[in-house]
mmCIF file of C-alpha atoms and ligand atoms in Angstrom:
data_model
loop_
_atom_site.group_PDB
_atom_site.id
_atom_site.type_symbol
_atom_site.label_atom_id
_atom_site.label_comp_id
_atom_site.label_asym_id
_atom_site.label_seq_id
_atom_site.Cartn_x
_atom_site.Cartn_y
_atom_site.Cartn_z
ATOM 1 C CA UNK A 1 30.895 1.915 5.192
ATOM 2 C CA UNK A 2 30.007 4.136 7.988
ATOM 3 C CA UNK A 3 27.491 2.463 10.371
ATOM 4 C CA UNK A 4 23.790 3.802 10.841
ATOM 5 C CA UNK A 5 20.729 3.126 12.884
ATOM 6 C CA UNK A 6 17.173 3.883 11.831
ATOM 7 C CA UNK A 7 14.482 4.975 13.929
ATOM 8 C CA UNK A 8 11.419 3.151 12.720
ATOM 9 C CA UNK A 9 8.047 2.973 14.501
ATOM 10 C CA UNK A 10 6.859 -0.555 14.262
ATOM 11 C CA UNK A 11 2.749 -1.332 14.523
ATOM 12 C CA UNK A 12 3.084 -5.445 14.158
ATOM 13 C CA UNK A 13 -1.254 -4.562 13.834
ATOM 14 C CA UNK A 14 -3.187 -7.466 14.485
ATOM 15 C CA UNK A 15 -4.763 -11.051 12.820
ATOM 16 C CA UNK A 16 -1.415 -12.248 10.924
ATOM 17 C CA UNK A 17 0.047 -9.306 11.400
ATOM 18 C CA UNK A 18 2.295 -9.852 14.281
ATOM 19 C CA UNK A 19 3.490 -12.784 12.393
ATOM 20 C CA UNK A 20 4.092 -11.073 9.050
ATOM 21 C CA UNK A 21 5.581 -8.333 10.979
ATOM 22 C CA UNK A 22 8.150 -10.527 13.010
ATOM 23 C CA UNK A 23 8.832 -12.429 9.580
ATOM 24 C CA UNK A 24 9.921 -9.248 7.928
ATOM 25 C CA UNK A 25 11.933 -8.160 10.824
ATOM 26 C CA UNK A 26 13.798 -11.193 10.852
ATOM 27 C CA UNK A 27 14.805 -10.654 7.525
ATOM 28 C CA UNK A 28 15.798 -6.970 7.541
ATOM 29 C CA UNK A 29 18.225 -7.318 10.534
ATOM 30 C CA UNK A 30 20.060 -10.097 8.833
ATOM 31 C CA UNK A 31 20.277 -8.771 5.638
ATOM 32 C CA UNK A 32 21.084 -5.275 6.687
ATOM 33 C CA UNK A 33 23.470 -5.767 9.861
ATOM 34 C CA UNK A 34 26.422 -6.945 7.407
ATOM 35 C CA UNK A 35 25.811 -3.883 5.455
ATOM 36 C CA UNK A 36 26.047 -1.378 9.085
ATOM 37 C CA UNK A 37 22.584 -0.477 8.301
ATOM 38 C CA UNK A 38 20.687 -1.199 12.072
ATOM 39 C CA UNK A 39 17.409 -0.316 12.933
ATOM 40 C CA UNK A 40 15.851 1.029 16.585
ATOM 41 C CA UNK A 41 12.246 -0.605 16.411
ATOM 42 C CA UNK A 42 9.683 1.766 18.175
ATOM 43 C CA UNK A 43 7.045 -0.863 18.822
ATOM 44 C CA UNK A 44 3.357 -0.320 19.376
ATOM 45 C CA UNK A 45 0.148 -1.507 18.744
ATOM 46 C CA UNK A 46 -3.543 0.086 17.335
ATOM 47 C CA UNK A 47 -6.953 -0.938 17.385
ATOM 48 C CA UNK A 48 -9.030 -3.256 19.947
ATOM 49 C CA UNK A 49 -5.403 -4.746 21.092
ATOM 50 C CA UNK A 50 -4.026 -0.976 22.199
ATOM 51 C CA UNK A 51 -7.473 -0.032 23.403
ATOM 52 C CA UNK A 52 -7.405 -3.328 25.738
ATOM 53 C CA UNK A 53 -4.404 -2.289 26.854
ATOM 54 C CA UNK A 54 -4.233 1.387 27.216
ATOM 55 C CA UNK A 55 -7.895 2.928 26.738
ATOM 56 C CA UNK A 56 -6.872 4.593 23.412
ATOM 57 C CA UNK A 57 -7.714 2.734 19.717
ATOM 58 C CA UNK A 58 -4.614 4.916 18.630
ATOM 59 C CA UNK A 59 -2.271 5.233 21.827
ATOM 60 C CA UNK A 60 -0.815 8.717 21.708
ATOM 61 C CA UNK A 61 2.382 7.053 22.456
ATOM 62 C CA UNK A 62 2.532 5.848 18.719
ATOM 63 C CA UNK A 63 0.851 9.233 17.165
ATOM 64 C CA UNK A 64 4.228 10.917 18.897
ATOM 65 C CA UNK A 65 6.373 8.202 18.109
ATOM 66 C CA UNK A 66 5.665 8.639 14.156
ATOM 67 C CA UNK A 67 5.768 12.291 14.515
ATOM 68 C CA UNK A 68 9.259 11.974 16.129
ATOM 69 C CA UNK A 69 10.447 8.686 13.545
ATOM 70 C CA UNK A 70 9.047 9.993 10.668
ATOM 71 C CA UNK A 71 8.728 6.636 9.117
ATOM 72 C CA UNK A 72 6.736 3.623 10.280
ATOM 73 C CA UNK A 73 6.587 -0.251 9.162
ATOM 74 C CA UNK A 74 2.884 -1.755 9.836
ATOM 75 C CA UNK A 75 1.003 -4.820 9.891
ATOM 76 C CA UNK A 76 -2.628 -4.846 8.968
ATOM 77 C CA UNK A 77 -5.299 -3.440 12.007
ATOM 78 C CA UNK A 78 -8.317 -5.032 11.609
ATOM 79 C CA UNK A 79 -11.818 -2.912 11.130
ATOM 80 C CA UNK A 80 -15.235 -3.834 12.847
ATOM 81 C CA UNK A 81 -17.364 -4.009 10.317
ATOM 82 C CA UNK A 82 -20.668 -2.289 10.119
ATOM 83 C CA UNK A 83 -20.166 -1.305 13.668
ATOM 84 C CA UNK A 84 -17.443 -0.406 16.408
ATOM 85 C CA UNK A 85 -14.399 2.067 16.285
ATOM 86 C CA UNK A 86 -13.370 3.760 12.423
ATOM 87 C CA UNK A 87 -10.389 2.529 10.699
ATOM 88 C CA UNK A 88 -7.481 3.085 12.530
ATOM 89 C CA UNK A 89 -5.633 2.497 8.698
ATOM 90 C CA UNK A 90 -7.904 5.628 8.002
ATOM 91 C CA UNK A 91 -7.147 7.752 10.938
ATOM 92 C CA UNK A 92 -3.250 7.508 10.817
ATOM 93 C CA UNK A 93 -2.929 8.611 7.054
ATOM 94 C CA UNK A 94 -5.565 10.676 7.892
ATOM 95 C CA UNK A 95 -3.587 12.355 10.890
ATOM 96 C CA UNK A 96 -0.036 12.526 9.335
ATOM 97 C CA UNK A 97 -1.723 13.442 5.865
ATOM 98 C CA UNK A 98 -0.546 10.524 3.914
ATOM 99 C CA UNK A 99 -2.314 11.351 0.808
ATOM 100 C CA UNK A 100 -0.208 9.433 -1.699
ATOM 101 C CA UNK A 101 -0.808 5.544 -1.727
ATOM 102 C CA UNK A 102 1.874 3.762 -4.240
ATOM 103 C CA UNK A 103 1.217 0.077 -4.705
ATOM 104 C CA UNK A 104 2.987 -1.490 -7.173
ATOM 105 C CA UNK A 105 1.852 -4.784 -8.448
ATOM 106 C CA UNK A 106 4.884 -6.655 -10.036
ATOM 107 C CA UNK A 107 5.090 -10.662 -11.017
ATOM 108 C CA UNK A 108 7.910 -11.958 -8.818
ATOM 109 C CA UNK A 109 10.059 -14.403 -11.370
ATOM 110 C CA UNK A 110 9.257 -18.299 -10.993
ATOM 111 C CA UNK A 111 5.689 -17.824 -9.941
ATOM 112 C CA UNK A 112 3.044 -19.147 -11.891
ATOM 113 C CA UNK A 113 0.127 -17.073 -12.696
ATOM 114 C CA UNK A 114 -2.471 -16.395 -15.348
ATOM 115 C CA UNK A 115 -1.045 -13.166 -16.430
ATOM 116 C CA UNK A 116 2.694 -13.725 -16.487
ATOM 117 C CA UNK A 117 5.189 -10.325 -16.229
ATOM 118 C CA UNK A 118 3.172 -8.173 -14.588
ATOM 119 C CA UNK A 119 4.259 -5.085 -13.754
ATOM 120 C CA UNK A 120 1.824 -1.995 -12.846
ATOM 121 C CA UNK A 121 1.336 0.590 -10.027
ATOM 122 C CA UNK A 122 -1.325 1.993 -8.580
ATOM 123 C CA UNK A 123 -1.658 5.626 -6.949
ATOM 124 C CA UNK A 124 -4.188 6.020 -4.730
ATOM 125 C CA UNK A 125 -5.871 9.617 -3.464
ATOM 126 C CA UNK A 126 -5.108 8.198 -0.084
ATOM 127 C CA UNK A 127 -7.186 11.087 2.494
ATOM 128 C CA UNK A 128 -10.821 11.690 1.297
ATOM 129 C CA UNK A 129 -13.359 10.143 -0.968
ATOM 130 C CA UNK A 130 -16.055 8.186 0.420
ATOM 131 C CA UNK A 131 -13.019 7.400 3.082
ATOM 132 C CA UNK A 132 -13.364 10.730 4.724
ATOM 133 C CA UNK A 133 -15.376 8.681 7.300
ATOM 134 C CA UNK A 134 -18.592 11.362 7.401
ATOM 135 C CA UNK A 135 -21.529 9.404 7.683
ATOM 136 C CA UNK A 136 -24.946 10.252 9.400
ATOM 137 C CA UNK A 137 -28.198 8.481 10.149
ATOM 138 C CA UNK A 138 -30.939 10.706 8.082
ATOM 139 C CA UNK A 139 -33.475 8.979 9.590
ATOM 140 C CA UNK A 140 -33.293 5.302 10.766
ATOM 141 C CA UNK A 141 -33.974 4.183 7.181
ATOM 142 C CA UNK A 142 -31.620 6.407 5.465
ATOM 143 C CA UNK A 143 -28.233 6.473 5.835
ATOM 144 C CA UNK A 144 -26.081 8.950 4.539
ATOM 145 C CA UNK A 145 -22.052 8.932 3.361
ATOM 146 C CA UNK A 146 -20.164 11.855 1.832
ATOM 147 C CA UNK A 147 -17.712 11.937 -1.016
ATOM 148 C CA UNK A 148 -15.546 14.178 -0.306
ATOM 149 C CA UNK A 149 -12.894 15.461 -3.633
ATOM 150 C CA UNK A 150 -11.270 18.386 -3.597
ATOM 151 C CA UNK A 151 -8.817 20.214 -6.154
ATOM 152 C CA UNK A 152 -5.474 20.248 -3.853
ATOM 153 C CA UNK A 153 -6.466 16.196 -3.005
ATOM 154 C CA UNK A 154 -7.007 15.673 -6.430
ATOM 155 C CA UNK A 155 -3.976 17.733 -7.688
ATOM 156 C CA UNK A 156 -1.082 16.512 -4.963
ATOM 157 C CA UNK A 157 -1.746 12.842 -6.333
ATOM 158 C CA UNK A 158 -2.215 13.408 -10.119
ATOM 159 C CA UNK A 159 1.493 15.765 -9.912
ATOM 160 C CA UNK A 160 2.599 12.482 -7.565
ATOM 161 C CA UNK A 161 1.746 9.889 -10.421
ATOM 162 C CA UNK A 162 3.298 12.227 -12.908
ATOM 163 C CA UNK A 163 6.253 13.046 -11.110
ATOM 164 C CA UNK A 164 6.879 9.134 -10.479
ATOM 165 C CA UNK A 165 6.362 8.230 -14.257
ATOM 166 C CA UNK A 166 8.808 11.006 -15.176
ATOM 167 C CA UNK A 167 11.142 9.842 -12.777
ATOM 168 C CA UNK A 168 11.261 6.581 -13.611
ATOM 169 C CA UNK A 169 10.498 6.204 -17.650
ATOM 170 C CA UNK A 170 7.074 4.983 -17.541
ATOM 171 C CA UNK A 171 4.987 5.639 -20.293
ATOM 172 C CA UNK A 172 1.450 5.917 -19.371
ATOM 173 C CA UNK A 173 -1.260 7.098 -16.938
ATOM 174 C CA UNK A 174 -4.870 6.219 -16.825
ATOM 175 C CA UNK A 175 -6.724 8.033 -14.588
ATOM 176 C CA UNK A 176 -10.039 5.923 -13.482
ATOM 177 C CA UNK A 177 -13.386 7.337 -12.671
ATOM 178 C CA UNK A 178 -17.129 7.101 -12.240
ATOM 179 C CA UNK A 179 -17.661 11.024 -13.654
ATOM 180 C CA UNK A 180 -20.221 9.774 -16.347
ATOM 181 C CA UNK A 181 -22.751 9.232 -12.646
ATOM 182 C CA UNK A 182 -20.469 11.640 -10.083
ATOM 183 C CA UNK A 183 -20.296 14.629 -12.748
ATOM 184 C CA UNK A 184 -19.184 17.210 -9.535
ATOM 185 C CA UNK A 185 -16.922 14.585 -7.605
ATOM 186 C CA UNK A 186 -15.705 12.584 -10.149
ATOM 187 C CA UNK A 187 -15.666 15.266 -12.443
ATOM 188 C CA UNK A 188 -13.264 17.905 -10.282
ATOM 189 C CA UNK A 189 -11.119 14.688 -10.233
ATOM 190 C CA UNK A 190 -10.568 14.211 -13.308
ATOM 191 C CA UNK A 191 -10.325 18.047 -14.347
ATOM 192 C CA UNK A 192 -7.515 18.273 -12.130
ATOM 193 C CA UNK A 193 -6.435 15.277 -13.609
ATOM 194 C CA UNK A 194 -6.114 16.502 -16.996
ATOM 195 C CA UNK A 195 -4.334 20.461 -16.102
ATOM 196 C CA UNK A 196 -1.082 18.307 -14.436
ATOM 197 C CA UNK A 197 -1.138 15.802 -17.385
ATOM 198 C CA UNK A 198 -0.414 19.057 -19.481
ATOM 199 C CA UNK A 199 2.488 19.562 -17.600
ATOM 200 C CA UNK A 200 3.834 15.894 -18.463
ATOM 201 C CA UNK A 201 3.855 15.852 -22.531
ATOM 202 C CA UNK A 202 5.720 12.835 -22.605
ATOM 203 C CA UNK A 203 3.488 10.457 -20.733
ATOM 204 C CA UNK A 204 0.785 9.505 -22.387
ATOM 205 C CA UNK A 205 -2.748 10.618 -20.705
ATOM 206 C CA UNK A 206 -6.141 8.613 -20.697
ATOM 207 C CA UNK A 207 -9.278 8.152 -18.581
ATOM 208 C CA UNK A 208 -10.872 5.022 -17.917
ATOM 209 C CA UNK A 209 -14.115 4.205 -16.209
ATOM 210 C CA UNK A 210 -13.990 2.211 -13.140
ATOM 211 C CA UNK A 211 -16.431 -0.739 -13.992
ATOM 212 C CA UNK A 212 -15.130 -0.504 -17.737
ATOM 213 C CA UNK A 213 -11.850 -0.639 -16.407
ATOM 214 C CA UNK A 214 -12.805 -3.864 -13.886
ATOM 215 C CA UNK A 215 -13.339 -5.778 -17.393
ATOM 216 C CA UNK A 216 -10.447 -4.444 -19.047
ATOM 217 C CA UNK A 217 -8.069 -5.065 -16.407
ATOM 218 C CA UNK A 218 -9.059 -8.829 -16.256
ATOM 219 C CA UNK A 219 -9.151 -8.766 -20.222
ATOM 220 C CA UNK A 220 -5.680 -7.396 -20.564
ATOM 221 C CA UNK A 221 -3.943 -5.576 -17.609
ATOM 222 C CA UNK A 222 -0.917 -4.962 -19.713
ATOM 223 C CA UNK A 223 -2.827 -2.349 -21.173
ATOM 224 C CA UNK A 224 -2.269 -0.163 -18.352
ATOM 225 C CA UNK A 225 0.951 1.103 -17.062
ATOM 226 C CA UNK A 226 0.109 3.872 -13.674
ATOM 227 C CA UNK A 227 -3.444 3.806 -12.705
ATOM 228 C CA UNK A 228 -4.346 7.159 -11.088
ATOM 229 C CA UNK A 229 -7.212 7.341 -8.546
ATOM 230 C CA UNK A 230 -9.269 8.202 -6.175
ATOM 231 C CA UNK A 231 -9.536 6.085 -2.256
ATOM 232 C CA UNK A 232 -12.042 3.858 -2.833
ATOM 233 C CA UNK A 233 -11.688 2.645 -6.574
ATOM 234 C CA UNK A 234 -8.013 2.662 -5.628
ATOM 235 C CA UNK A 235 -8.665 0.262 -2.783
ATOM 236 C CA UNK A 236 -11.107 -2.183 -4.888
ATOM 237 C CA UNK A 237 -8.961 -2.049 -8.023
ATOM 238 C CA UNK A 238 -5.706 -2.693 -5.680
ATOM 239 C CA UNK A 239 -7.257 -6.315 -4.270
ATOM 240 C CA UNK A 240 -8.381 -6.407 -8.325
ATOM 241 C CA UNK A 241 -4.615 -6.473 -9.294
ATOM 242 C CA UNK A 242 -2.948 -8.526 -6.052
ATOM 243 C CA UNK A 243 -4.799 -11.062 -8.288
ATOM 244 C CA UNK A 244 -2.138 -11.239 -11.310
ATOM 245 C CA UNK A 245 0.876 -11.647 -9.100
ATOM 246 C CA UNK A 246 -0.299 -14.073 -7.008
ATOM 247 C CA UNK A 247 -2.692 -12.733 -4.670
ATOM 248 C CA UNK A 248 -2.769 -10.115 -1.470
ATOM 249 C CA UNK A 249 -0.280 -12.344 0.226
ATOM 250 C CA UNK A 250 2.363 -10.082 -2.870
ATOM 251 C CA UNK A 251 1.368 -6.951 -3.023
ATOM 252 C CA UNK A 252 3.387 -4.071 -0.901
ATOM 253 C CA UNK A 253 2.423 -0.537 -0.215
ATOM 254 C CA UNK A 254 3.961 3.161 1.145
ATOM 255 C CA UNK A 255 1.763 5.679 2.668
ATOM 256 C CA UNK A 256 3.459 8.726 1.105
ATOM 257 C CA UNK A 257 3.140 12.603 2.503
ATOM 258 C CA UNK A 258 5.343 15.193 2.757
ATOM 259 C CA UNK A 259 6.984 14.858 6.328
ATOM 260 C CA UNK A 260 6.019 11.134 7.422
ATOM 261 C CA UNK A 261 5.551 7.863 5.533
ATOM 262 C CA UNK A 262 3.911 4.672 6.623
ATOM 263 C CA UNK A 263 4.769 0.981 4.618
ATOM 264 C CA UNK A 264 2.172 -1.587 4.754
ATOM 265 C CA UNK A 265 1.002 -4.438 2.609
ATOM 266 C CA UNK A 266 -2.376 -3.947 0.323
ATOM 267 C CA UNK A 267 -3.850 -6.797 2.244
ATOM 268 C CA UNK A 268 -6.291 -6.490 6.159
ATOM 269 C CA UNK A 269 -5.456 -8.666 9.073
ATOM 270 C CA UNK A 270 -6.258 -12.036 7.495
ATOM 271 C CA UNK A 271 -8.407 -13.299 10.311
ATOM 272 C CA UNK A 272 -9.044 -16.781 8.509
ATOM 273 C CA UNK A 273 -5.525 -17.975 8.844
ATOM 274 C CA UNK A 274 -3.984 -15.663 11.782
ATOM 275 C CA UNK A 275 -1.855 -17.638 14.275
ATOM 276 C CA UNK A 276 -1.338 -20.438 11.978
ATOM 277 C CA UNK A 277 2.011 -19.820 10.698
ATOM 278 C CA UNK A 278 0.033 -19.337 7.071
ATOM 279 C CA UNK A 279 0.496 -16.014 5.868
ATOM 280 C CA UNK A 280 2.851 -15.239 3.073
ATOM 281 C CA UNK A 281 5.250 -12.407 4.377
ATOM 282 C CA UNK A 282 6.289 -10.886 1.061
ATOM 283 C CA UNK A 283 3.994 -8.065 0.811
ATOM 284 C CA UNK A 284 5.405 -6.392 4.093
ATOM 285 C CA UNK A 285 8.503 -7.298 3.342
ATOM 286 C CA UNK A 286 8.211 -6.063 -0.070
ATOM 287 C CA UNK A 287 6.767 -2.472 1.893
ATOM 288 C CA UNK A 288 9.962 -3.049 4.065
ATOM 289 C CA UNK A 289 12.222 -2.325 0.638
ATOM 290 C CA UNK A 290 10.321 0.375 0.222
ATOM 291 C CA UNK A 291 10.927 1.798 3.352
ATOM 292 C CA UNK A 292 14.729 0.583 3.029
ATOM 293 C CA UNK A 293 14.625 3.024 -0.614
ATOM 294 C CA UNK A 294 12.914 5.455 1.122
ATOM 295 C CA UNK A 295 15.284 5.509 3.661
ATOM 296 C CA UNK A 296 18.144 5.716 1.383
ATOM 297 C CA UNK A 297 19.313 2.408 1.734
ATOM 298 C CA UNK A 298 19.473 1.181 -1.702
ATOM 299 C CA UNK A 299 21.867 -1.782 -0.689
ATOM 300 C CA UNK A 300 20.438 -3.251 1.505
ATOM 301 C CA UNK A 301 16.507 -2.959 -0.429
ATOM 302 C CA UNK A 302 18.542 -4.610 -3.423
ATOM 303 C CA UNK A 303 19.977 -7.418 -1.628
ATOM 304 C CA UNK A 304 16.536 -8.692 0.348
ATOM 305 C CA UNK A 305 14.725 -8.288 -3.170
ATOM 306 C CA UNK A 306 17.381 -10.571 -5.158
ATOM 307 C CA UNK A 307 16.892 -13.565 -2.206
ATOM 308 C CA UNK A 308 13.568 -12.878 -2.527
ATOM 309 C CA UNK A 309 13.553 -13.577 -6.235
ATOM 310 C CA UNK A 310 15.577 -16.165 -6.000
ATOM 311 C CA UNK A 311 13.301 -17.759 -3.399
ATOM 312 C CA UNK A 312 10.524 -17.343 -5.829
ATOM 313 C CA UNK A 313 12.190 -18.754 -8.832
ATOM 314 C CA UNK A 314 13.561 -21.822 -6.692
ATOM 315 C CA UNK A 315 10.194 -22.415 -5.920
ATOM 316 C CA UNK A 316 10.722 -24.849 -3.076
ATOM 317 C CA UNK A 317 9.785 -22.649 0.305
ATOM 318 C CA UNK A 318 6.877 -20.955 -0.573
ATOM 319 C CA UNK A 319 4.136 -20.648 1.695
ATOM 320 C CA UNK A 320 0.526 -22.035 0.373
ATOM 321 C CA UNK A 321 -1.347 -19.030 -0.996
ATOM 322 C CA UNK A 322 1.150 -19.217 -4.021
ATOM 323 C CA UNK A 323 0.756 -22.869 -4.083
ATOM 324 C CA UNK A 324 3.791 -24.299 -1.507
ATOM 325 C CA UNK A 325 3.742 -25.952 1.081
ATOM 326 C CA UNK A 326 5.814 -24.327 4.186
ATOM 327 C CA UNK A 327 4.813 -21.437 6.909
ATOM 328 C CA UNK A 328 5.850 -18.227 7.834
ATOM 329 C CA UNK A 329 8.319 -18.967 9.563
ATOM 330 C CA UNK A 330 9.875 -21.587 7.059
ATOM 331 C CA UNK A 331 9.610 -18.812 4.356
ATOM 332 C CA UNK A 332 11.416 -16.273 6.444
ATOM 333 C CA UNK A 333 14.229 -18.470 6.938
ATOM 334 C CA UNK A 334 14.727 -19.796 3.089
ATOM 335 C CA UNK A 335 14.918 -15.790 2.114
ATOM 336 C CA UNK A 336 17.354 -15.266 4.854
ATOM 337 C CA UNK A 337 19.571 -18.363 3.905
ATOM 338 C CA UNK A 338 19.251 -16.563 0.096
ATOM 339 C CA UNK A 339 20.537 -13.468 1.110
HETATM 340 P P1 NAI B 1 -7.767 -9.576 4.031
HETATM 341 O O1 NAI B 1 -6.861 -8.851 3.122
HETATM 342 O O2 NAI B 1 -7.395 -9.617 5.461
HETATM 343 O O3 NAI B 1 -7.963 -11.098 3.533
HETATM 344 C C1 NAI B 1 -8.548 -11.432 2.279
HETATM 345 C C2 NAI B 1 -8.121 -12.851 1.872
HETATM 346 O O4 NAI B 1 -6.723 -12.841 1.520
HETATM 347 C C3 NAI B 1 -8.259 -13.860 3.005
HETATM 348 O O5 NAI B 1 -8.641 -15.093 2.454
HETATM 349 C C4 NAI B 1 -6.852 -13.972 3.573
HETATM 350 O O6 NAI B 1 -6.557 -15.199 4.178
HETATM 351 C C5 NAI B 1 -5.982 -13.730 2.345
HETATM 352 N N1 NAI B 1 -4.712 -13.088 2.709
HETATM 353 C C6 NAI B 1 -4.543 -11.788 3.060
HETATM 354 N N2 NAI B 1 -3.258 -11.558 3.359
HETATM 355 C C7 NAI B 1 -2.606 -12.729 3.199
HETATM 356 C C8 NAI B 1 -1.242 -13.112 3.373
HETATM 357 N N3 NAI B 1 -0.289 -12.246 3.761
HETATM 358 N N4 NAI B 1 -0.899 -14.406 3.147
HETATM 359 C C9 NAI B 1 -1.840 -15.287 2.732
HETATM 360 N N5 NAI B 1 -3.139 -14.966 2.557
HETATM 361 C C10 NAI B 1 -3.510 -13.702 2.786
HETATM 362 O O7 NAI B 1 -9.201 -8.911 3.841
HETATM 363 P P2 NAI B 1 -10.530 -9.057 4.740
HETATM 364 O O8 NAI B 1 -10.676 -10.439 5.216
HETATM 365 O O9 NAI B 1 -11.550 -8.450 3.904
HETATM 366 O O10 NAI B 1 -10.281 -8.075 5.978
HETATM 367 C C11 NAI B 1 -9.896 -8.524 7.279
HETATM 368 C C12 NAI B 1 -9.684 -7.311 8.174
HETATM 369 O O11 NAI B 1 -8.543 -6.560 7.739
HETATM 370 C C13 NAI B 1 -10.858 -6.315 8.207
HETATM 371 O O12 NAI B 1 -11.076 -5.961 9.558
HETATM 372 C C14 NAI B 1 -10.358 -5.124 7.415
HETATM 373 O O13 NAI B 1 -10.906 -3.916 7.870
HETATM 374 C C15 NAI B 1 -8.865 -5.164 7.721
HETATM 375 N N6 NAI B 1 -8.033 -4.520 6.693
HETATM 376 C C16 NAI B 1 -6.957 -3.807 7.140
HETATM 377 C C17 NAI B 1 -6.091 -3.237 6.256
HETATM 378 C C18 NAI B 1 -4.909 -2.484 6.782
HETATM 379 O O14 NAI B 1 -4.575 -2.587 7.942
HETATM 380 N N7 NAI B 1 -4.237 -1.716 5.966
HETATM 381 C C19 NAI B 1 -6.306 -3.337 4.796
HETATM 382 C C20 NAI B 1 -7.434 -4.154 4.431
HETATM 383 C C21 NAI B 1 -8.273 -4.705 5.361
#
């Protein structure tokens, strides 16, 4: 097989991220090396780290460096919250127009949870909403955020849900909402909703209410098969479902738009157990097979996900947010000695 080396912009972000980052790095070079599949890492960093270093929350370095890679592998950035800079998360699908956010949620074999076999995804409007970041001060008791949905948002993700569930032989989309309260918003969503469903007569089409579907979700998730949504119900509902497989340490991501994609887990920086060799690696390495698909390197995505199943069914090197015992590190190496 003819060798080849990918250009990848790597952001290792910050909290556990340089550690989940570095895990997941580990594991791609010596799974994929064997197979001639290499990779050029483009490293830099975003948020208060960057801005320490270089004056810029979002070095132009890296905007250029995405523009020029196309793809990018990233580690949580951590938020201020209720104060400080916006969400650099925000800004960079924002900037690249990332408007498709795919997260499945899938039960890794061997792992005991309450709801065994999981195995849903989640498509999140991924560039407005409540996300669009426009907020304003009224007067200093009233503070005001807008919601921002519009038809070509609205449309571009309902025809990417479709498209993905034609694709691949899945049955079902629910598209969630709150358009009983946000009739315009809410409402627009869900009418554009409903014209691409038309186009799609063999998945099945329904509508769910976000805090009806909260209950439902908890009461029997296997009721669903592609939830459809808009940012922030996505985001909530995402954390919601991390829950079934596991927990956030699980759960991958892909930033999806039409020239550039970004992979990250579902979960933020972790701050509780950063530094301590505690995080669980799989959910960026499980956004690292995404990439690898997305990158047309169906091999070498295979091979990482059958040592990490069999890691998972073994049982014996998991790290302790899925109930083991070993670190980061320790986990990294058991999945490579799988491989
Ligand atoms: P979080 O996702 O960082 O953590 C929530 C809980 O899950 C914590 O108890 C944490 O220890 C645990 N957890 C998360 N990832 C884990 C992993 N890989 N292994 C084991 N345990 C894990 O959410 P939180 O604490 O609300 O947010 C922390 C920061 O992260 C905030 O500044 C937030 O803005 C940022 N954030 C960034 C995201 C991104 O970069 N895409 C996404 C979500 C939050």
């Amino acid at each position: 097989m003819p060798s080849r080396t990918h250009q990848i912009t790597l952001i290792p972000g910050d909290g556990i991220g340089p550690e989940v980052t570095s895990a997941t790095v580990s594991i791609l070079e010596a799974a994929c090396t064997p197979l001639g599949c290499t990779f050029d890492w483009h490293t830099y960093n975003a948020g208060a780290d960057a801005f320490a270093k270089t004056g810029e929350y979002i070095p132009k370095a890296l905007y250029d460096s995405i523009e020029q890679n196309r793809v990018a592998l990233k580690g949580p950035v951590g938020t201020p919250i209720g104060a400080g800079f916006s969400s650099i998360n925000v800004a960079l699908r924002k900037k690249f127009d990332l408007y498709a956010n795919f997260r499945p949620v899938k039960t890794l074999p061997g792992l005991k949870t309450n709801y065994p076999n999981i195995d849903l995804i989640i498509f999140r409007e991924n560039t407005e909403d409540l996300y669009a970041g426009l907020e304003v001060m009224i007067n200093p008791d009233i503070a005001q955020s807008l919601k921002i949905i519009t038809s070509n948002g609205s449309t571009r993700i309902a025809k990417a849900a479709f498209e993905y569930a034609r694709k691949h032989g899945r049955k079902k989309i629910h598209a969630i909402h709150k358009a009983n309260i946000m009739k315009l918003s809410d409402g627009l969503f869900l009418r554009c909703c409903r014209k691409v469903a038309e186009g799609y007569p063999e998945v099945t089409y329904a509508e769910h209410i976000v805090d009806n579907t909260c209950m439902q979700l908890v009461l029997n998730p296997y009721q669903y098969d592609i939830i459809l949504t808009t940012n922030l119900y996505g985001d909530i509902l995402s954390d919601l479902c991390s829950a079934f497989v596991g927990g956030l340490g699980l759960v991958p991501g892909a930033n999806l738009g039409k020239e550039c994609a970004i992979f990250e887990a579902v979960h933020g920086s972790a701050p509780d157990i950063a530094g301590q060799d505690k995080a669980n690696p799989t959910a960026v390495l499980q956004s690292a097979i995404l990439m690898l698909h997305h990158l047309n390197e169906p091999e070498a995505a295979n091979k990482i996900h059958a040592a990490l199943e069999k890691v998972y069914a073994a049982g014996t090197s998991l790290t302790r947010d899925v109930g083991g015992t070993v670190g980061t590190k320790a986990f990294a190496e058991a999945v490579i000695a799988a491989l």
